[in-house]
Amino acid sequence: MNARFTPSRQEDLPLITGQGHFTADHNYPGMLHAYVIRSMHAHARITHLNLDAVRAYPGVRWVATAEDLKALGAGTIANPVTVKGKEGEDQIQALMPLLAEGTVRFVGQPIAMVFAASALGAQDAAELAEIEYEVLEASVDPEQTTLSTAVQLHANAPRNVSVHFSSGDAEPVNAAFAKAAHTSQLRVLSQRLMGVPMEPRAVVAIHDAATGVTTVHTPHQGILGMRNFLAMASGASPETLAIDANDVGGSFGLRGGAYTEHAALVLAARQFSCAVSWVGSRSEIFLSDWHGRALILNGEIALDAEGAILAIRFKDRVDAGAYNCMMSTFIGTRNLSITMGGVYQVPALYMESEVVYTNTTPVSAYRGAGRPDIAYAIERLVDFAAHEHGFDPIALRRKNFIPENAFPYKTANGSTIDTCLSGKLLDRALALSDYAGFEKRRAQSLSQGKYRGIGLSTFLEASGAGNAPKDQAWGEFNANGFLYVYGVTGPSGQGHSTSFASIIEKALGWPADRVRYETGNAKHKLLGNGTGGSRSLYGAGSAILAMCHKMLESIKPHASKTLGVEIDKLHFENGVWIADGLRVSTDTVVDALASEDKTALNALGEASSGATYPNGCHIAEVEIDPTTGVTDLLHYCAVDDLGQVISPQLVRGQVHGGVVQGWGQAFCEQVVYDDQGQLLTGSFMDYAMPRAGCVPHLKNETYEVRTQLNLLGSKGVGESGCTGSLPALANAVMSALRPHGIDQMDMPFTGAKIWVALQKAKG
């Protein structure tokens, strides 16, 4: 390692010196290249498909249609979560075929795939495809798609409804509203977004005929999840698939499962016994990567005369897009309901949610996957009610926080929250933001013709519970002097190697710079969950901690021998073995052992970890120029309870990144379709992204409240920045606009939208 520069993260040096290795960097001799022929219409019947000229083009090896892939055993894109409807009925599913079967239902839907000797050759050949369509009416608006006048997308789904879900008990909620002194109602839109990871989606598959195993290089969020979803789509048995990724340039939920290209390349590699590559262009990634959010949340709150919350209810509309793909059902049902009371003691809760189909790209997980959306809706609703009925927004929150002595707290719709110290987090955030001095700053801005606002959110989210029954980690001391740890949780920028090494250094006393973490090693058959829902640190980390505990027991006799003391006199403290005034470090003991003795130290660690409940208080301060409508974020502070913090620097990075991503949704990002389902935001010319400098003066602190829900005592952090920022930023904008006649507006708060609203408010 360069002595002049030692990164604090293990992952950084290869990346900043150009030695990163991503999927598109794989290049095998004789490799075929794939190109996808996609629909240009949002809804149409394919009346004529002639691919003869494509097949005849020089260098083309294969042109695959839906029939070809099905003949090889292909299935459909996975829809791993289904729920019962409010009356106990089964959810209606519309599963997406790998390639269109007679009808296309969104612009960009794959119709056929061309495999040729070169990527440009495959693309040129695809231009020769003869496709004729009978264009059908498109249904694009999720609020209109259930009307009797809307076109039906799937024969088995009347009114384009997949499921009408409910959570909680409507009767006590209705009774609470009937007796309430105050009620408020607010509709919020969490608009459709794109994930836009730095590394576009890509797949390289190569088949080993001797072993029958197909290795798939691709960005992923967990080896077992990608392998199992790819098995469903391709028809291959999971045992014959090996998932590999060196570096992954971002995920945000999009890398959780297999797409058409994954399955088709596996089948092509097996058919032709060679490597096959597909690398998506940015333009087709905009069309075909699952979109995120696309939620409409209609909230109501009931208060008594003193401001105590009596009940909250939501009626939500969830846009699944054209098909049930991956996590859209999970997002629109479980994730919207599990924390729908937020940090408040709410006696009665009820939620209904309709998951509906539209002629748009299917929706799946996007950072937070419903958790930021429900936090946004709750905190906007509480803030709106406070101002509507004359309550101080801070006092109203304090009055309704779940008391510290009430934990573990079971919500009215069945979630059990272990701990949440909202009052302390709020106090620290108010001090950190100089909330008391805001009115003076507002007056200064107004004297300069600017509108200043301040907004806060006191939020709660539930991190991922995981699908696997447990997480496992295998550790072995290598002859080269390193401790190698193997798992199935793959990083996509979060810093897994650094955090896991920190756990090991603290628990085992083994130097962090002599730890190497790897995923996907074929000789280790391990269970575990992927990196999703902010759970990988405490899930896989708890398994690694259990591994360390086993290793300590194995090392103890050797430490006793090294020090020449009886084993019962020996104790381990701060990475050092101590007895009778003598001390020896773990690495000294292990380094002195023979190879066979080191092998005896190898250990399997495993742990079962469910959901945790990160929470916090975020405060944003903004200034709006009424002559342009442009909003500047002046200050932002975040105080989060994330349980035991393992890597403070990485926590800061995750919070900062989440806040910036929230800023993007709040002020610029939005997927827009026209009435015919054509994507109008299909490039960075039209789809705006946050830039450096959008979020200056960001302060964040952590308030460590160790959870008992996992061995590590940690909670998730990956989504808290996003979850806290959406309501804080929105409430800040409304704070600035409310004195000028505007108390509701949907994101994104673009300059044009705010300027128009101000002109209308002026009359």
Short mmCIF file of N, CA and C in Angstrom, two decimals, residues 480-633:
data_model
loop_
_atom_site.label_atom_id
_atom_site.label_comp_id
_atom_site.label_asym_id
_atom_site.label_seq_id
_atom_site.Cartn_x
_atom_site.Cartn_y
_atom_site.Cartn_z
N ASN A 480 -0.62 -16.90 4.45
CA ASN A 480 0.03 -15.61 4.15
C ASN A 480 -0.13 -14.58 5.26
N GLY A 481 -0.69 -15.02 6.41
CA GLY A 481 -0.77 -14.13 7.55
C GLY A 481 -2.04 -13.31 7.63
N PHE A 482 -3.06 -13.67 6.85
CA PHE A 482 -4.32 -12.95 6.87
C PHE A 482 -5.44 -13.84 7.39
N LEU A 483 -6.44 -13.20 7.97
CA LEU A 483 -7.68 -13.89 8.32
C LEU A 483 -8.66 -13.64 7.18
N TYR A 484 -9.04 -14.70 6.50
CA TYR A 484 -10.01 -14.59 5.42
C TYR A 484 -11.40 -14.94 5.96
N VAL A 485 -12.35 -14.07 5.66
CA VAL A 485 -13.73 -14.27 6.08
C VAL A 485 -14.59 -14.36 4.85
N TYR A 486 -15.44 -15.38 4.81
CA TYR A 486 -16.29 -15.62 3.64
C TYR A 486 -17.76 -15.48 4.04
N GLY A 487 -18.53 -14.88 3.15
CA GLY A 487 -19.95 -14.71 3.38
C GLY A 487 -20.70 -14.63 2.06
N VAL A 488 -21.97 -14.31 2.13
CA VAL A 488 -22.78 -14.21 0.91
C VAL A 488 -23.32 -12.80 0.70
N THR A 489 -23.02 -11.90 1.63
CA THR A 489 -23.49 -10.53 1.52
C THR A 489 -22.49 -9.71 0.74
N GLY A 490 -22.85 -9.31 -0.46
CA GLY A 490 -21.93 -8.59 -1.32
C GLY A 490 -22.08 -7.09 -1.21
N PRO A 491 -20.98 -6.34 -1.16
CA PRO A 491 -21.06 -4.89 -1.05
C PRO A 491 -21.34 -4.23 -2.40
N SER A 492 -21.92 -3.04 -2.35
CA SER A 492 -22.10 -2.24 -3.56
C SER A 492 -21.74 -0.79 -3.25
N GLY A 493 -20.67 -0.64 -2.47
CA GLY A 493 -20.18 0.67 -2.15
C GLY A 493 -20.24 1.04 -0.69
N GLN A 494 -20.88 0.19 0.14
CA GLN A 494 -21.10 0.57 1.54
C GLN A 494 -19.87 0.41 2.42
N GLY A 495 -18.90 -0.41 2.01
CA GLY A 495 -17.72 -0.59 2.85
C GLY A 495 -17.79 -1.81 3.74
N HIS A 496 -18.34 -2.90 3.22
CA HIS A 496 -18.46 -4.12 4.03
C HIS A 496 -17.12 -4.56 4.61
N SER A 497 -16.09 -4.60 3.77
CA SER A 497 -14.80 -5.12 4.22
C SER A 497 -14.26 -4.32 5.40
N THR A 498 -14.39 -3.01 5.33
CA THR A 498 -13.89 -2.16 6.40
C THR A 498 -14.67 -2.38 7.70
N SER A 499 -15.99 -2.41 7.61
CA SER A 499 -16.80 -2.58 8.81
C SER A 499 -16.60 -3.96 9.43
N PHE A 500 -16.58 -5.01 8.59
CA PHE A 500 -16.41 -6.35 9.13
C PHE A 500 -15.03 -6.50 9.78
N ALA A 501 -14.02 -5.88 9.19
CA ALA A 501 -12.68 -5.93 9.78
C ALA A 501 -12.66 -5.20 11.12
N SER A 502 -13.43 -4.13 11.23
CA SER A 502 -13.51 -3.39 12.51
C SER A 502 -14.13 -4.26 13.59
N ILE A 503 -15.17 -5.00 13.23
CA ILE A 503 -15.81 -5.91 14.19
C ILE A 503 -14.79 -6.94 14.68
N ILE A 504 -14.04 -7.48 13.74
CA ILE A 504 -13.07 -8.53 14.08
C ILE A 504 -11.95 -7.97 14.95
N GLU A 505 -11.46 -6.79 14.62
CA GLU A 505 -10.38 -6.21 15.41
C GLU A 505 -10.81 -5.97 16.86
N LYS A 506 -12.04 -5.48 17.04
CA LYS A 506 -12.52 -5.19 18.39
C LYS A 506 -12.83 -6.48 19.15
N ALA A 507 -13.42 -7.45 18.47
CA ALA A 507 -13.86 -8.66 19.17
C ALA A 507 -12.75 -9.68 19.35
N LEU A 508 -11.82 -9.73 18.39
CA LEU A 508 -10.81 -10.80 18.38
C LEU A 508 -9.41 -10.28 18.66
N GLY A 509 -9.21 -8.98 18.48
CA GLY A 509 -7.86 -8.45 18.64
C GLY A 509 -6.97 -8.70 17.45
N TRP A 510 -7.55 -9.14 16.36
CA TRP A 510 -6.77 -9.38 15.13
C TRP A 510 -6.74 -8.07 14.32
N PRO A 511 -5.59 -7.63 13.83
CA PRO A 511 -5.50 -6.34 13.15
C PRO A 511 -6.44 -6.25 11.94
N ALA A 512 -7.16 -5.13 11.84
CA ALA A 512 -8.12 -4.96 10.74
C ALA A 512 -7.45 -5.01 9.38
N ASP A 513 -6.19 -4.53 9.29
CA ASP A 513 -5.53 -4.52 7.98
C ASP A 513 -5.04 -5.90 7.56
N ARG A 514 -5.27 -6.89 8.43
CA ARG A 514 -4.92 -8.28 8.06
C ARG A 514 -6.18 -9.14 7.95
N VAL A 515 -7.30 -8.49 7.65
CA VAL A 515 -8.57 -9.19 7.40
C VAL A 515 -8.95 -8.99 5.94
N ARG A 516 -9.40 -10.04 5.31
CA ARG A 516 -9.91 -9.96 3.94
C ARG A 516 -11.29 -10.62 3.89
N TYR A 517 -12.25 -9.87 3.36
CA TYR A 517 -13.62 -10.39 3.26
C TYR A 517 -13.92 -10.72 1.81
N GLU A 518 -14.46 -11.92 1.57
CA GLU A 518 -14.79 -12.35 0.22
C GLU A 518 -16.19 -12.95 0.20
N THR A 519 -16.86 -12.80 -0.94
CA THR A 519 -18.17 -13.41 -1.14
C THR A 519 -18.09 -14.37 -2.31
N GLY A 520 -18.91 -15.40 -2.23
CA GLY A 520 -19.08 -16.28 -3.38
C GLY A 520 -18.03 -17.34 -3.59
N ASN A 521 -17.20 -17.60 -2.60
CA ASN A 521 -16.20 -18.66 -2.76
C ASN A 521 -16.91 -20.02 -2.87
N ALA A 522 -16.64 -20.72 -3.96
CA ALA A 522 -17.40 -21.93 -4.27
C ALA A 522 -17.24 -23.04 -3.23
N LYS A 523 -16.10 -23.05 -2.52
CA LYS A 523 -15.88 -24.15 -1.58
C LYS A 523 -16.64 -23.97 -0.26
N HIS A 524 -17.21 -22.80 -0.06
CA HIS A 524 -17.94 -22.53 1.18
C HIS A 524 -19.43 -22.38 0.87
N LYS A 525 -20.21 -23.34 1.31
CA LYS A 525 -21.66 -23.31 1.10
C LYS A 525 -22.31 -22.67 2.32
N LEU A 526 -22.59 -21.39 2.20
CA LEU A 526 -23.07 -20.64 3.35
C LEU A 526 -24.47 -20.11 3.12
N LEU A 527 -25.18 -19.92 4.22
CA LEU A 527 -26.49 -19.27 4.19
C LEU A 527 -26.32 -17.79 4.51
N GLY A 528 -27.32 -17.02 4.15
CA GLY A 528 -27.26 -15.62 4.52
C GLY A 528 -28.16 -14.77 3.66
N ASN A 529 -28.30 -13.52 4.06
CA ASN A 529 -29.13 -12.56 3.36
C ASN A 529 -28.27 -11.60 2.57
N GLY A 530 -28.89 -10.96 1.63
CA GLY A 530 -28.19 -9.97 0.84
C GLY A 530 -28.15 -8.63 1.54
N THR A 531 -27.59 -7.65 0.83
CA THR A 531 -27.52 -6.31 1.38
C THR A 531 -28.74 -5.53 0.90
N GLY A 532 -29.76 -5.55 1.71
CA GLY A 532 -31.00 -4.86 1.39
C GLY A 532 -31.73 -4.51 2.68
N GLY A 533 -32.39 -3.37 2.69
CA GLY A 533 -33.12 -2.97 3.88
C GLY A 533 -32.23 -2.59 5.04
N SER A 534 -31.01 -2.15 4.74
CA SER A 534 -30.08 -1.67 5.79
C SER A 534 -29.77 -2.75 6.82
N ARG A 535 -29.62 -4.01 6.39
CA ARG A 535 -29.44 -5.07 7.38
C ARG A 535 -28.08 -5.76 7.29
N SER A 536 -27.28 -5.51 6.27
CA SER A 536 -26.09 -6.35 6.09
C SER A 536 -25.08 -6.19 7.22
N LEU A 537 -24.91 -4.98 7.74
CA LEU A 537 -23.93 -4.78 8.81
C LEU A 537 -24.30 -5.58 10.05
N TYR A 538 -25.56 -5.44 10.50
CA TYR A 538 -25.90 -6.15 11.75
C TYR A 538 -26.25 -7.61 11.51
N GLY A 539 -26.69 -7.96 10.29
CA GLY A 539 -27.00 -9.36 10.00
C GLY A 539 -25.73 -10.19 9.83
N ALA A 540 -24.97 -9.88 8.78
CA ALA A 540 -23.71 -10.59 8.56
C ALA A 540 -22.72 -10.27 9.67
N GLY A 541 -22.77 -9.03 10.19
CA GLY A 541 -21.85 -8.65 11.26
C GLY A 541 -22.06 -9.46 12.52
N SER A 542 -23.32 -9.79 12.83
CA SER A 542 -23.58 -10.62 14.01
C SER A 542 -23.03 -12.03 13.81
N ALA A 543 -23.11 -12.55 12.58
CA ALA A 543 -22.52 -13.86 12.30
C ALA A 543 -21.00 -13.80 12.45
N ILE A 544 -20.39 -12.72 12.01
CA ILE A 544 -18.94 -12.56 12.15
C ILE A 544 -18.55 -12.44 13.62
N LEU A 545 -19.36 -11.74 14.40
CA LEU A 545 -19.09 -11.65 15.83
C LEU A 545 -19.17 -13.02 16.49
N ALA A 546 -20.16 -13.83 16.10
CA ALA A 546 -20.27 -15.19 16.63
C ALA A 546 -19.06 -16.02 16.22
N MET A 547 -18.57 -15.83 15.01
CA MET A 547 -17.36 -16.50 14.54
C MET A 547 -16.16 -16.13 15.43
N CYS A 548 -16.05 -14.84 15.76
CA CYS A 548 -14.96 -14.38 16.62
C CYS A 548 -15.02 -15.02 18.00
N HIS A 549 -16.21 -15.15 18.54
CA HIS A 549 -16.35 -15.77 19.86
C HIS A 549 -15.86 -17.22 19.85
N LYS A 550 -16.17 -17.93 18.75
CA LYS A 550 -15.68 -19.31 18.64
C LYS A 550 -14.15 -19.34 18.54
N MET A 551 -13.62 -18.42 17.75
CA MET A 551 -12.16 -18.38 17.58
C MET A 551 -11.45 -18.07 18.89
N LEU A 552 -12.03 -17.18 19.68
CA LEU A 552 -11.43 -16.84 20.97
C LEU A 552 -11.28 -18.08 21.85
N GLU A 553 -12.31 -18.90 21.86
CA GLU A 553 -12.24 -20.13 22.67
C GLU A 553 -11.15 -21.06 22.18
N SER A 554 -10.94 -21.08 20.86
CA SER A 554 -9.89 -21.95 20.30
C SER A 554 -8.50 -21.38 20.52
N ILE A 555 -8.40 -20.06 20.55
CA ILE A 555 -7.10 -19.40 20.72
C ILE A 555 -6.66 -19.42 22.19
N LYS A 556 -7.61 -19.45 23.09
CA LYS A 556 -7.32 -19.31 24.52
C LYS A 556 -6.27 -20.29 25.03
N PRO A 557 -6.35 -21.59 24.72
CA PRO A 557 -5.31 -22.51 25.22
C PRO A 557 -3.91 -22.15 24.72
N HIS A 558 -3.84 -21.66 23.48
CA HIS A 558 -2.54 -21.30 22.92
C HIS A 558 -2.00 -20.04 23.59
N ALA A 559 -2.89 -19.09 23.92
CA ALA A 559 -2.45 -17.90 24.65
C ALA A 559 -1.95 -18.28 26.03
N SER A 560 -2.64 -19.22 26.67
CA SER A 560 -2.23 -19.71 27.99
C SER A 560 -0.83 -20.32 27.92
N LYS A 561 -0.59 -21.10 26.89
CA LYS A 561 0.72 -21.74 26.71
C LYS A 561 1.79 -20.70 26.43
N THR A 562 1.46 -19.71 25.60
CA THR A 562 2.43 -18.68 25.26
C THR A 562 2.88 -17.91 26.49
N LEU A 563 1.94 -17.58 27.37
CA LEU A 563 2.26 -16.81 28.58
C LEU A 563 2.76 -17.68 29.72
N GLY A 564 2.56 -18.99 29.58
CA GLY A 564 3.00 -19.90 30.63
C GLY A 564 2.17 -19.78 31.89
N VAL A 565 0.86 -19.57 31.72
CA VAL A 565 -0.04 -19.44 32.87
C VAL A 565 -1.17 -20.44 32.74
N GLU A 566 -1.82 -20.72 33.88
CA GLU A 566 -2.97 -21.61 33.82
C GLU A 566 -4.11 -20.93 33.07
N ILE A 567 -4.86 -21.74 32.34
CA ILE A 567 -5.88 -21.19 31.45
C ILE A 567 -6.99 -20.48 32.21
N ASP A 568 -7.28 -20.93 33.43
CA ASP A 568 -8.37 -20.30 34.17
C ASP A 568 -7.98 -18.93 34.73
N LYS A 569 -6.69 -18.59 34.68
CA LYS A 569 -6.24 -17.27 35.11
C LYS A 569 -6.24 -16.25 33.97
N LEU A 570 -6.48 -16.73 32.79
CA LEU A 570 -6.35 -15.90 31.60
C LEU A 570 -7.67 -15.19 31.30
N HIS A 571 -7.58 -13.92 30.93
CA HIS A 571 -8.77 -13.25 30.44
C HIS A 571 -8.40 -12.35 29.25
N PHE A 572 -9.41 -12.05 28.48
CA PHE A 572 -9.21 -11.30 27.23
C PHE A 572 -9.83 -9.92 27.39
N GLU A 573 -9.06 -8.88 27.08
CA GLU A 573 -9.54 -7.52 27.27
C GLU A 573 -8.91 -6.60 26.21
N ASN A 574 -9.78 -5.90 25.47
CA ASN A 574 -9.32 -4.93 24.47
C ASN A 574 -8.31 -5.52 23.49
N GLY A 575 -8.59 -6.74 23.05
CA GLY A 575 -7.75 -7.38 22.04
C GLY A 575 -6.48 -8.02 22.56
N VAL A 576 -6.32 -8.09 23.88
CA VAL A 576 -5.08 -8.61 24.47
C VAL A 576 -5.41 -9.67 25.52
N TRP A 577 -4.60 -10.74 25.54
CA TRP A 577 -4.72 -11.78 26.56
C TRP A 577 -3.86 -11.39 27.76
N ILE A 578 -4.45 -11.45 28.95
CA ILE A 578 -3.79 -10.94 30.15
C ILE A 578 -3.87 -11.98 31.27
N ALA A 579 -2.76 -12.13 31.99
CA ALA A 579 -2.73 -12.98 33.18
C ALA A 579 -1.47 -12.66 33.98
N ASP A 580 -1.62 -12.46 35.30
CA ASP A 580 -0.50 -12.25 36.22
C ASP A 580 0.45 -11.15 35.73
N GLY A 581 -0.13 -10.08 35.19
CA GLY A 581 0.69 -8.97 34.73
C GLY A 581 1.34 -9.19 33.38
N LEU A 582 1.12 -10.35 32.80
CA LEU A 582 1.67 -10.65 31.47
C LEU A 582 0.62 -10.37 30.41
N ARG A 583 1.08 -10.01 29.21
CA ARG A 583 0.16 -9.65 28.13
C ARG A 583 0.68 -10.21 26.81
N VAL A 584 -0.24 -10.64 25.98
CA VAL A 584 0.12 -11.07 24.63
C VAL A 584 -1.07 -10.83 23.71
N SER A 585 -0.80 -10.36 22.50
CA SER A 585 -1.88 -10.06 21.56
C SER A 585 -2.30 -11.30 20.80
N THR A 586 -3.52 -11.26 20.29
CA THR A 586 -4.05 -12.39 19.51
C THR A 586 -3.18 -12.69 18.31
N ASP A 587 -2.75 -11.65 17.56
CA ASP A 587 -1.98 -11.91 16.34
C ASP A 587 -0.62 -12.53 16.68
N THR A 588 -0.03 -12.16 17.82
CA THR A 588 1.24 -12.77 18.22
C THR A 588 1.05 -14.26 18.48
N VAL A 589 -0.03 -14.60 19.17
CA VAL A 589 -0.31 -16.01 19.47
C VAL A 589 -0.54 -16.80 18.19
N VAL A 590 -1.39 -16.28 17.31
CA VAL A 590 -1.74 -17.02 16.09
C VAL A 590 -0.56 -17.12 15.15
N ASP A 591 0.21 -16.04 15.01
CA ASP A 591 1.35 -16.05 14.08
C ASP A 591 2.39 -17.09 14.48
N ALA A 592 2.46 -17.39 15.77
CA ALA A 592 3.47 -18.35 16.25
C ALA A 592 3.05 -19.80 16.04
N LEU A 593 1.80 -20.03 15.65
CA LEU A 593 1.31 -21.40 15.52
C LEU A 593 1.73 -22.01 14.19
N ALA A 594 1.85 -23.32 14.20
CA ALA A 594 2.10 -24.05 12.96
C ALA A 594 0.84 -24.04 12.10
N SER A 595 0.98 -24.35 10.82
CA SER A 595 -0.14 -24.26 9.88
C SER A 595 -1.31 -25.12 10.32
N GLU A 596 -1.02 -26.34 10.80
CA GLU A 596 -2.13 -27.22 11.19
C GLU A 596 -2.85 -26.69 12.42
N ASP A 597 -2.12 -26.02 13.30
CA ASP A 597 -2.77 -25.43 14.48
C ASP A 597 -3.65 -24.26 14.08
N LYS A 598 -3.20 -23.49 13.10
CA LYS A 598 -4.03 -22.38 12.62
C LYS A 598 -5.31 -22.90 12.00
N THR A 599 -5.24 -24.00 11.28
CA THR A 599 -6.43 -24.59 10.67
C THR A 599 -7.46 -24.95 11.72
N ALA A 600 -6.99 -25.39 12.87
CA ALA A 600 -7.91 -25.77 13.95
C ALA A 600 -8.65 -24.57 14.52
N LEU A 601 -8.18 -23.37 14.22
CA LEU A 601 -8.84 -22.17 14.71
C LEU A 601 -9.99 -21.73 13.82
N ASN A 602 -10.06 -22.28 12.61
CA ASN A 602 -11.11 -21.88 11.68
C ASN A 602 -12.49 -22.11 12.30
N ALA A 603 -13.42 -21.22 11.97
CA ALA A 603 -14.71 -21.31 12.64
C ALA A 603 -15.84 -20.81 11.75
N LEU A 604 -17.00 -21.40 11.98
CA LEU A 604 -18.24 -20.95 11.35
C LEU A 604 -19.04 -20.17 12.37
N GLY A 605 -19.38 -18.95 12.03
CA GLY A 605 -20.24 -18.15 12.88
C GLY A 605 -21.60 -18.00 12.26
N GLU A 606 -22.64 -18.03 13.07
CA GLU A 606 -23.98 -17.85 12.54
C GLU A 606 -24.85 -17.15 13.57
N ALA A 607 -25.83 -16.41 13.02
CA ALA A 607 -26.73 -15.65 13.88
C ALA A 607 -28.01 -15.38 13.14
N SER A 608 -29.09 -15.32 13.88
CA SER A 608 -30.39 -14.96 13.32
C SER A 608 -30.73 -13.54 13.79
N SER A 609 -31.00 -12.67 12.85
CA SER A 609 -31.27 -11.26 13.17
C SER A 609 -32.48 -10.80 12.38
N GLY A 610 -33.46 -10.27 13.08
CA GLY A 610 -34.66 -9.77 12.41
C GLY A 610 -34.56 -8.29 12.13
N ALA A 611 -35.70 -7.64 12.04
CA ALA A 611 -35.75 -6.21 11.76
C ALA A 611 -35.27 -5.41 12.96
N THR A 612 -34.71 -4.25 12.70
CA THR A 612 -34.40 -3.27 13.74
C THR A 612 -35.13 -1.98 13.41
N TYR A 613 -35.07 -1.03 14.33
CA TYR A 613 -35.85 0.20 14.16
C TYR A 613 -34.97 1.45 14.31
N PRO A 614 -34.21 1.79 13.30
CA PRO A 614 -33.46 3.05 13.32
C PRO A 614 -34.45 4.22 13.40
N ASN A 615 -34.03 5.29 14.04
CA ASN A 615 -34.89 6.45 14.17
C ASN A 615 -34.03 7.68 14.36
N GLY A 616 -34.65 8.84 14.21
CA GLY A 616 -33.84 10.04 14.35
C GLY A 616 -34.66 11.30 14.24
N CYS A 617 -33.96 12.42 14.29
CA CYS A 617 -34.56 13.73 14.07
C CYS A 617 -33.67 14.49 13.10
N HIS A 618 -34.24 14.91 11.98
CA HIS A 618 -33.52 15.70 10.98
C HIS A 618 -34.18 17.07 10.87
N ILE A 619 -33.36 18.09 10.70
CA ILE A 619 -33.86 19.46 10.56
C ILE A 619 -33.18 20.12 9.37
N ALA A 620 -33.99 20.68 8.48
CA ALA A 620 -33.49 21.36 7.28
C ALA A 620 -33.91 22.82 7.31
N GLU A 621 -33.02 23.68 6.81
CA GLU A 621 -33.34 25.10 6.71
C GLU A 621 -33.08 25.54 5.27
N VAL A 622 -34.08 26.16 4.66
CA VAL A 622 -34.00 26.52 3.24
C VAL A 622 -34.31 28.00 3.05
N GLU A 623 -33.95 28.48 1.87
CA GLU A 623 -34.27 29.85 1.48
C GLU A 623 -34.72 29.83 0.03
N ILE A 624 -35.86 30.48 -0.24
CA ILE A 624 -36.44 30.50 -1.58
C ILE A 624 -36.37 31.91 -2.14
N ASP A 625 -35.92 31.99 -3.38
CA ASP A 625 -35.94 33.26 -4.10
C ASP A 625 -37.27 33.35 -4.84
N PRO A 626 -38.19 34.21 -4.43
CA PRO A 626 -39.51 34.24 -5.06
C PRO A 626 -39.49 34.72 -6.51
N THR A 627 -38.41 35.37 -6.92
CA THR A 627 -38.34 35.84 -8.30
C THR A 627 -38.04 34.71 -9.27
N THR A 628 -37.46 33.61 -8.79
CA THR A 628 -37.14 32.46 -9.64
C THR A 628 -37.79 31.18 -9.16
N GLY A 629 -38.18 31.13 -7.89
CA GLY A 629 -38.71 29.91 -7.30
C GLY A 629 -37.64 28.93 -6.86
N VAL A 630 -36.38 29.27 -7.06
CA VAL A 630 -35.28 28.36 -6.74
C VAL A 630 -35.06 28.30 -5.23
N THR A 631 -34.89 27.09 -4.72
CA THR A 631 -34.66 26.86 -3.30
C THR A 631 -33.21 26.51 -3.04
N ASP A 632 -32.61 27.15 -2.07
CA ASP A 632 -31.26 26.80 -1.60
C ASP A 632 -31.38 26.15 -0.23
N LEU A 633 -30.70 25.01 -0.08
CA LEU A 633 -30.62 24.39 1.24
C LEU A 633 -29.46 25.03 1.98
#
